Amino acid sequence: MNLPQLHYAGGPEGSGFTAVTPGVGGELLREAEPLLRYEPPLRAPSAGFPEALSLSVLSDGSRLLSRAVHTGAGFDFESGYGYGDGSGAGADFHAHAVHLPEPAGAGPARPLPVTAWGSAQWEERTPAGGPPPPLERIPAPGRHDRAALAAFVAARGPWLAGFFADVRRAVEEPDAPRLLLVEEDSAAVARWVMLACGVLPHERGQWLTFTTYARRPLLAPQRLVGVLPGDEPAEPGPWRVYGAAAGAGAPGECGDLWARTASAVWLAARPELFAQVRRLPAEPYAPGPLASL
């Protein structure tokens, strides 16, 4: 594969691209720019500044995988330094992106984009030495903490079936509600996304768009959007809200048998069954093969 890299940074004097793999056209840069901007939270976050790992589908069907982080030594919450029009101007941040030119599902099966969470290959500064060369593959996965994931699944178990049912609708129905994931820590949002992408048929997991953090969630174009507590919409609308910090009550009954089965698989700590069922000759969401493994 030939995956161009883009580096975009913001500071007191504005924001813009700082290094780009040769050959990337202006149209791609214009479309990518608003997806790479980072707006810090309004309040000092208890878990540190959130990390925005995102996957977006571009107008030509290609995808942009990016990671944006706050890079300033401090932040003046009283003055609101870094705020204004949401452009990211004034905020100290760095975004590192990888362009995936092929549409999701093209070519052989590849790692899910969300596996790049925690990768050591993401840069937090513009690299020295001139324009970056293209990558052969998406950034390698970070460390997988099985115990932390198991604890996450157990704590959110009652809501998993409903979440998986909504995820299924999000990838199959263009007008389905978006999912807002309200968590104090963007790592927890990444785990929600990992669960979602992991249960889906592989191609659908490749193009399920997400961001682990958005200061203004209703302006984010992705289907799964990470939100800090207090930034979620106060009024109901065309979205569903999940997360430990969402203040959700007891979940209702989920009528989606596939979603209930997928939830049971995760709660049994058997996620490898999803890979096995993808190799069976069955409909994408048939619960029988998954339940029989």
One Martini backbone bead per residue (centre of mass of N, CA, C, O) as a GRO file, in nm:
protein
  293
    1MET     BB    1   0.102   0.033   0.012
    2ASN     BB    2   0.010   0.398  -0.034
    3LEU     BB    3   0.036   0.624   0.245
    4PRO     BB    4  -0.018   0.928   0.302
    5GLN     BB    5   0.108   1.207   0.482
    6LEU     BB    6  -0.015   1.432   0.747
    7HIS     BB    7   0.060   1.760   0.881
    8TYR     BB    8  -0.098   1.941   1.158
    9ALA     BB    9  -0.097   2.276   1.305
   10GLY     BB   10  -0.132   2.464   1.616
   11GLY     BB   11  -0.133   2.817   1.725
   12PRO     BB   12  -0.121   3.148   1.804
   13GLU     BB   13  -0.099   3.207   1.466
   14GLY     BB   14  -0.230   2.932   1.387
   15SER     BB   15  -0.311   2.709   1.110
   16GLY     BB   16  -0.151   2.416   0.941
   17PHE     BB   17   0.042   2.276   0.720
   18THR     BB   18   0.380   2.114   0.768
   19ALA     BB   19   0.350   1.816   0.629
   20VAL     BB   20   0.374   1.638   0.307
   21THR     BB   21   0.335   1.412   0.090
   22PRO     BB   22   0.418   1.376  -0.210
   23GLY     BB   23   0.124   1.429  -0.430
   24VAL     BB   24  -0.070   1.586  -0.273
   25GLY     BB   25  -0.359   1.740  -0.316
   26GLY     BB   26  -0.556   2.018  -0.268
   27GLU     BB   27  -0.832   1.879  -0.229
   28LEU     BB   28  -0.750   1.701   0.007
   29LEU     BB   29  -0.660   1.928   0.198
   30ARG     BB   30  -0.932   2.076   0.213
   31GLU     BB   31  -1.092   1.830   0.329
   32ALA     BB   32  -0.900   1.768   0.578
   33GLU     BB   33  -0.870   2.019   0.760
   34PRO     BB   34  -1.140   2.009   0.938
   35LEU     BB   35  -1.060   1.712   1.050
   36LEU     BB   36  -0.780   1.820   1.212
   37ARG     BB   37  -0.898   1.991   1.407
   38TYR     BB   38  -0.846   2.125   1.746
   39GLU     BB   39  -1.059   2.146   2.036
   40PRO     BB   40  -1.057   2.225   2.340
   41PRO     BB   41  -1.176   2.216   2.634
   42LEU     BB   42  -1.349   2.418   2.861
   43ARG     BB   43  -1.237   2.221   3.074
   44ALA     BB   44  -1.053   2.072   3.296
   45PRO     BB   45  -0.943   1.762   3.255
   46SER     BB   46  -0.914   1.481   3.457
   47ALA     BB   47  -0.772   1.291   3.208
   48GLY     BB   48  -0.683   1.490   3.030
   49PHE     BB   49  -0.629   1.547   2.723
   50PRO     BB   50  -0.783   1.465   2.454
   51GLU     BB   51  -0.794   1.213   2.205
   52ALA     BB   52  -0.814   1.225   1.838
   53LEU     BB   53  -0.940   0.954   1.688
   54SER     BB   54  -0.998   0.922   1.330
   55LEU     BB   55  -1.260   0.838   1.088
   56SER     BB   56  -1.296   0.933   0.742
   57VAL     BB   57  -1.505   1.002   0.469
   58LEU     BB   58  -1.464   1.090   0.154
   59SER     BB   59  -1.595   1.197  -0.148
   60ASP     BB   60  -1.428   0.946  -0.306
   61GLY     BB   61  -1.417   0.702  -0.066
   62SER     BB   62  -1.201   0.766   0.094
   63ARG     BB   63  -0.969   0.779   0.376
   64LEU     BB   64  -0.918   0.928   0.712
   65LEU     BB   65  -0.653   0.886   0.938
   66SER     BB   66  -0.639   1.030   1.273
   67ARG     BB   67  -0.433   1.232   1.510
   68ALA     BB   68  -0.515   1.447   1.789
   69VAL     BB   69  -0.324   1.680   1.998
   70HIS     BB   70  -0.225   1.832   2.273
   71THR     BB   71   0.092   2.048   2.308
   72GLY     BB   72   0.075   2.224   2.538
   73ALA     BB   73   0.182   2.314   2.856
   74GLY     BB   74  -0.089   2.484   2.863
   75PHE     BB   75  -0.410   2.632   2.989
   76ASP     BB   76  -0.646   2.902   2.965
   77PHE     BB   77  -0.958   2.880   3.102
   78GLU     BB   78  -1.036   3.177   3.169
   79SER     BB   79  -0.976   3.306   2.872
   80GLY     BB   80  -1.003   3.093   2.628
   81TYR     BB   81  -0.763   2.992   2.494
   82GLY     BB   82  -0.848   2.878   2.162
   83TYR     BB   83  -1.104   3.030   2.094
   84GLY     BB   84  -1.415   3.069   1.878
   85ASP     BB   85  -1.468   2.921   1.558
   86GLY     BB   86  -1.331   2.617   1.562
   87SER     BB   87  -1.042   2.618   1.397
   88GLY     BB   88  -0.783   2.614   1.617
   89ALA     BB   89  -0.695   2.884   1.662
   90GLY     BB   90  -0.449   2.902   1.933
   91ALA     BB   91  -0.415   2.606   1.955
   92ASP     BB   92  -0.215   2.352   2.083
   93PHE     BB   93  -0.153   2.131   1.806
   94HIS     BB   94  -0.145   1.789   1.664
   95ALA     BB   95  -0.175   1.638   1.336
   96HIS     BB   96  -0.189   1.294   1.222
   97ALA     BB   97  -0.213   1.159   0.891
   98VAL     BB   98  -0.379   0.899   0.689
   99HIS     BB   99  -0.419   0.801   0.363
  100LEU     BB  100  -0.689   0.597   0.223
  101PRO     BB  101  -0.748   0.544  -0.104
  102GLU     BB  102  -0.906   0.300  -0.058
  103PRO     BB  103  -1.178   0.158  -0.025
  104ALA     BB  104  -1.360  -0.011   0.166
  105GLY     BB  105  -1.280  -0.357   0.082
  106ALA     BB  106  -1.034  -0.324  -0.073
  107GLY     BB  107  -0.886  -0.591  -0.102
  108PRO     BB  108  -0.749  -0.716   0.151
  109ALA     BB  109  -0.753  -0.786   0.462
  110ARG     BB  110  -0.737  -0.544   0.726
  111PRO     BB  111  -0.681  -0.356   0.966
  112LEU     BB  112  -0.840  -0.180   1.178
  113PRO     BB  113  -0.825   0.151   1.237
  114VAL     BB  114  -0.863   0.139   1.558
  115THR     BB  115  -0.584  -0.013   1.614
  116ALA     BB  116  -0.419   0.274   1.622
  117TRP     BB  117  -0.450   0.291   1.904
  118GLY     BB  118  -0.150   0.378   2.067
  119SER     BB  119   0.052   0.430   1.862
  120ALA     BB  120   0.399   0.498   1.813
  121GLN     BB  121   0.365   0.635   1.511
  122TRP     BB  122   0.258   0.878   1.628
  123GLU     BB  123   0.287   1.218   1.594
  124GLU     BB  124   0.356   1.539   1.791
  125ARG     BB  125   0.547   1.632   1.558
  126THR     BB  126   0.714   1.764   1.317
  127PRO     BB  127   0.918   1.621   1.116
  128ALA     BB  128   1.226   1.591   1.029
  129GLY     BB  129   1.355   1.600   0.687
  130GLY     BB  130   1.093   1.662   0.556
  131PRO     BB  131   0.895   1.501   0.375
  132PRO     BB  132   0.697   1.240   0.417
  133PRO     BB  133   0.664   0.927   0.364
  134PRO     BB  134   0.500   0.671   0.284
  135LEU     BB  135   0.303   0.421   0.393
  136GLU     BB  136   0.228   0.071   0.403
  137ARG     BB  137   0.060   0.118   0.673
  138ILE     BB  138  -0.097   0.141   0.934
  139PRO     BB  139  -0.059   0.200   1.236
  140ALA     BB  140   0.041   0.028   1.482
  141PRO     BB  141  -0.055  -0.120   1.742
  142GLY     BB  142  -0.105  -0.096   2.052
  143ARG     BB  143  -0.143  -0.180   2.357
  144HIS     BB  144  -0.308  -0.466   2.489
  145ASP     BB  145  -0.559  -0.450   2.748
  146ARG     BB  146  -0.740  -0.701   2.861
  147ALA     BB  147  -0.829  -0.619   3.146
  148ALA     BB  148  -0.951  -0.342   3.072
  149LEU     BB  149  -1.157  -0.449   2.868
  150ALA     BB  150  -1.308  -0.640   3.058
  151ALA     BB  151  -1.397  -0.418   3.257
  152PHE     BB  152  -1.552  -0.251   3.054
  153VAL     BB  153  -1.759  -0.465   2.968
  154ALA     BB  154  -1.876  -0.523   3.249
  155ALA     BB  155  -1.972  -0.223   3.314
  156ARG     BB  156  -2.146  -0.221   3.013
  157GLY     BB  157  -2.327  -0.472   2.964
  158PRO     BB  158  -2.637  -0.370   2.967
  159TRP     BB  159  -2.570  -0.182   2.687
  160LEU     BB  160  -2.459  -0.355   2.445
  161ALA     BB  161  -2.699  -0.449   2.276
  162GLY     BB  162  -2.805  -0.166   2.203
  163PHE     BB  163  -2.544  -0.071   2.075
  164PHE     BB  164  -2.521  -0.285   1.849
  165ALA     BB  165  -2.789  -0.214   1.717
  166ASP     BB  166  -2.705   0.080   1.649
  167VAL     BB  167  -2.457   0.010   1.481
  168ARG     BB  168  -2.598  -0.143   1.263
  169ARG     BB  169  -2.770   0.097   1.169
  170ALA     BB  170  -2.533   0.295   1.106
  171VAL     BB  171  -2.428   0.103   0.853
  172GLU     BB  172  -2.727   0.048   0.703
  173GLU     BB  173  -2.853   0.344   0.778
  174PRO     BB  174  -2.834   0.667   0.679
  175ASP     BB  175  -3.067   0.774   0.908
  176ALA     BB  176  -2.933   0.697   1.149
  177PRO     BB  177  -2.833   0.740   1.446
  178ARG     BB  178  -2.608   0.877   1.623
  179LEU     BB  179  -2.321   0.818   1.841
  180LEU     BB  180  -2.275   0.912   2.178
  181LEU     BB  181  -1.968   0.908   2.376
  182VAL     BB  182  -1.963   0.938   2.726
  183GLU     BB  183  -1.640   1.032   2.849
  184GLU     BB  184  -1.356   1.115   3.034
  185ASP     BB  185  -1.203   0.908   2.840
  186SER     BB  186  -1.081   0.837   2.525
  187ALA     BB  187  -1.014   0.538   2.577
  188ALA     BB  188  -1.310   0.454   2.621
  189VAL     BB  189  -1.407   0.527   2.342
  190ALA     BB  190  -1.219   0.332   2.191
  191ARG     BB  191  -1.359   0.080   2.307
  192TRP     BB  192  -1.628   0.118   2.178
  193VAL     BB  193  -1.516   0.107   1.889
  194MET     BB  194  -1.392  -0.173   1.904
  195LEU     BB  195  -1.654  -0.321   1.953
  196ALA     BB  196  -1.803  -0.231   1.701
  197CYS     BB  197  -1.596  -0.326   1.481
  198GLY     BB  198  -1.570  -0.628   1.586
  199VAL     BB  199  -1.881  -0.722   1.521
  200LEU     BB  200  -1.857  -0.659   1.240
  201PRO     BB  201  -1.827  -0.682   0.940
  202HIS     BB  202  -1.531  -0.606   0.812
  203GLU     BB  203  -1.608  -0.384   0.605
  204ARG     BB  204  -1.782  -0.217   0.802
  205GLY     BB  205  -1.549  -0.170   1.009
  206GLN     BB  206  -1.380   0.006   0.801
  207TRP     BB  207  -1.631   0.243   0.757
  208LEU     BB  208  -1.668   0.322   1.044
  209THR     BB  209  -1.709   0.617   1.173
  210PHE     BB  210  -1.483   0.819   1.392
  211THR     BB  211  -1.441   0.982   1.723
  212THR     BB  212  -1.288   1.030   2.044
  213TYR     BB  213  -1.319   1.355   1.985
  214ALA     BB  214  -1.554   1.637   2.048
  215ARG     BB  215  -1.644   1.954   2.123
  216ARG     BB  216  -1.865   1.948   1.867
  217PRO     BB  217  -2.062   1.688   1.803
  218LEU     BB  218  -2.280   1.802   1.589
  219LEU     BB  219  -2.029   1.869   1.375
  220ALA     BB  220  -1.959   1.590   1.342
  221PRO     BB  221  -1.937   1.343   1.073
  222GLN     BB  222  -1.948   1.107   1.243
  223ARG     BB  223  -2.106   0.822   1.388
  224LEU     BB  224  -1.887   0.817   1.615
  225VAL     BB  225  -1.882   1.019   1.925
  226GLY     BB  226  -1.677   1.176   2.137
  227VAL     BB  227  -1.762   1.289   2.479
  228LEU     BB  228  -1.769   1.509   2.717
  229PRO     BB  229  -1.886   1.592   2.998
  230GLY     BB  230  -2.123   1.855   2.904
  231ASP     BB  231  -2.117   1.828   2.566
  232GLU     BB  232  -2.380   1.720   2.547
  233PRO     BB  233  -2.685   1.726   2.460
  234ALA     BB  234  -2.978   1.835   2.625
  235GLU     BB  235  -3.143   1.746   2.385
  236PRO     BB  236  -3.321   1.569   2.194
  237GLY     BB  237  -3.234   1.359   1.900
  238PRO     BB  238  -3.043   1.226   1.622
  239TRP     BB  239  -2.944   1.047   1.885
  240ARG     BB  240  -2.727   0.843   2.081
  241VAL     BB  241  -2.649   0.758   2.429
  242TYR     BB  242  -2.332   0.670   2.571
  243GLY     BB  243  -2.188   0.591   2.884
  244ALA     BB  244  -2.067   0.638   3.203
  245ALA     BB  245  -2.129   0.974   3.176
  246ALA     BB  246  -2.449   0.979   3.072
  247GLY     BB  247  -2.679   0.890   3.278
  248ALA     BB  248  -2.793   0.616   3.237
  249GLY     BB  249  -3.029   0.406   3.253
  250ALA     BB  250  -3.202   0.150   3.220
  251PRO     BB  251  -3.217  -0.074   2.990
  252GLY     BB  252  -3.380  -0.186   2.738
  253GLU     BB  253  -3.518  -0.392   2.531
  254CYS     BB  254  -3.365  -0.610   2.294
  255GLY     BB  255  -3.471  -0.726   1.962
  256ASP     BB  256  -3.175  -0.803   1.873
  257LEU     BB  257  -3.030  -1.103   1.838
  258TRP     BB  258  -2.749  -1.034   1.740
  259ALA     BB  259  -2.680  -0.826   1.963
  260ARG     BB  260  -2.716  -1.020   2.201
  261THR     BB  261  -2.500  -1.221   2.109
  262ALA     BB  262  -2.260  -1.024   2.097
  263SER     BB  263  -2.272  -0.953   2.394
  264ALA     BB  264  -2.222  -1.242   2.504
  265VAL     BB  265  -1.943  -1.275   2.381
  266TRP     BB  266  -1.804  -1.043   2.533
  267LEU     BB  267  -1.884  -1.138   2.825
  268ALA     BB  268  -1.717  -1.419   2.761
  269ALA     BB  269  -1.441  -1.353   2.627
  270ARG     BB  270  -1.496  -1.421   2.277
  271PRO     BB  271  -1.391  -1.244   2.013
  272GLU     BB  272  -1.284  -1.467   1.810
  273LEU     BB  273  -1.569  -1.547   1.694
  274PHE     BB  274  -1.598  -1.325   1.481
  275ALA     BB  275  -1.380  -1.433   1.287
  276GLN     BB  276  -1.508  -1.711   1.242
  277VAL     BB  277  -1.793  -1.623   1.128
  278ARG     BB  278  -1.684  -1.479   0.866
  279ARG     BB  279  -1.614  -1.776   0.730
  280LEU     BB  280  -1.910  -1.822   0.704
  281PRO     BB  281  -2.208  -1.920   0.523
  282ALA     BB  282  -2.360  -1.620   0.596
  283GLU     BB  283  -2.521  -1.381   0.710
  284PRO     BB  284  -2.398  -1.104   0.861
  285TYR     BB  285  -2.657  -1.118   1.103
  286ALA     BB  286  -2.648  -1.408   1.188
  287PRO     BB  287  -2.692  -1.564   1.502
  288GLY     BB  288  -2.646  -1.870   1.483
  289PRO     BB  289  -2.339  -1.909   1.426
  290LEU     BB  290  -2.245  -1.749   1.677
  291ALA     BB  291  -2.398  -1.927   1.893
  292SER     BB  292  -2.258  -2.212   1.802
  293LEU     BB  293  -1.944  -2.157   1.887
   0.00000   0.00000   0.00000
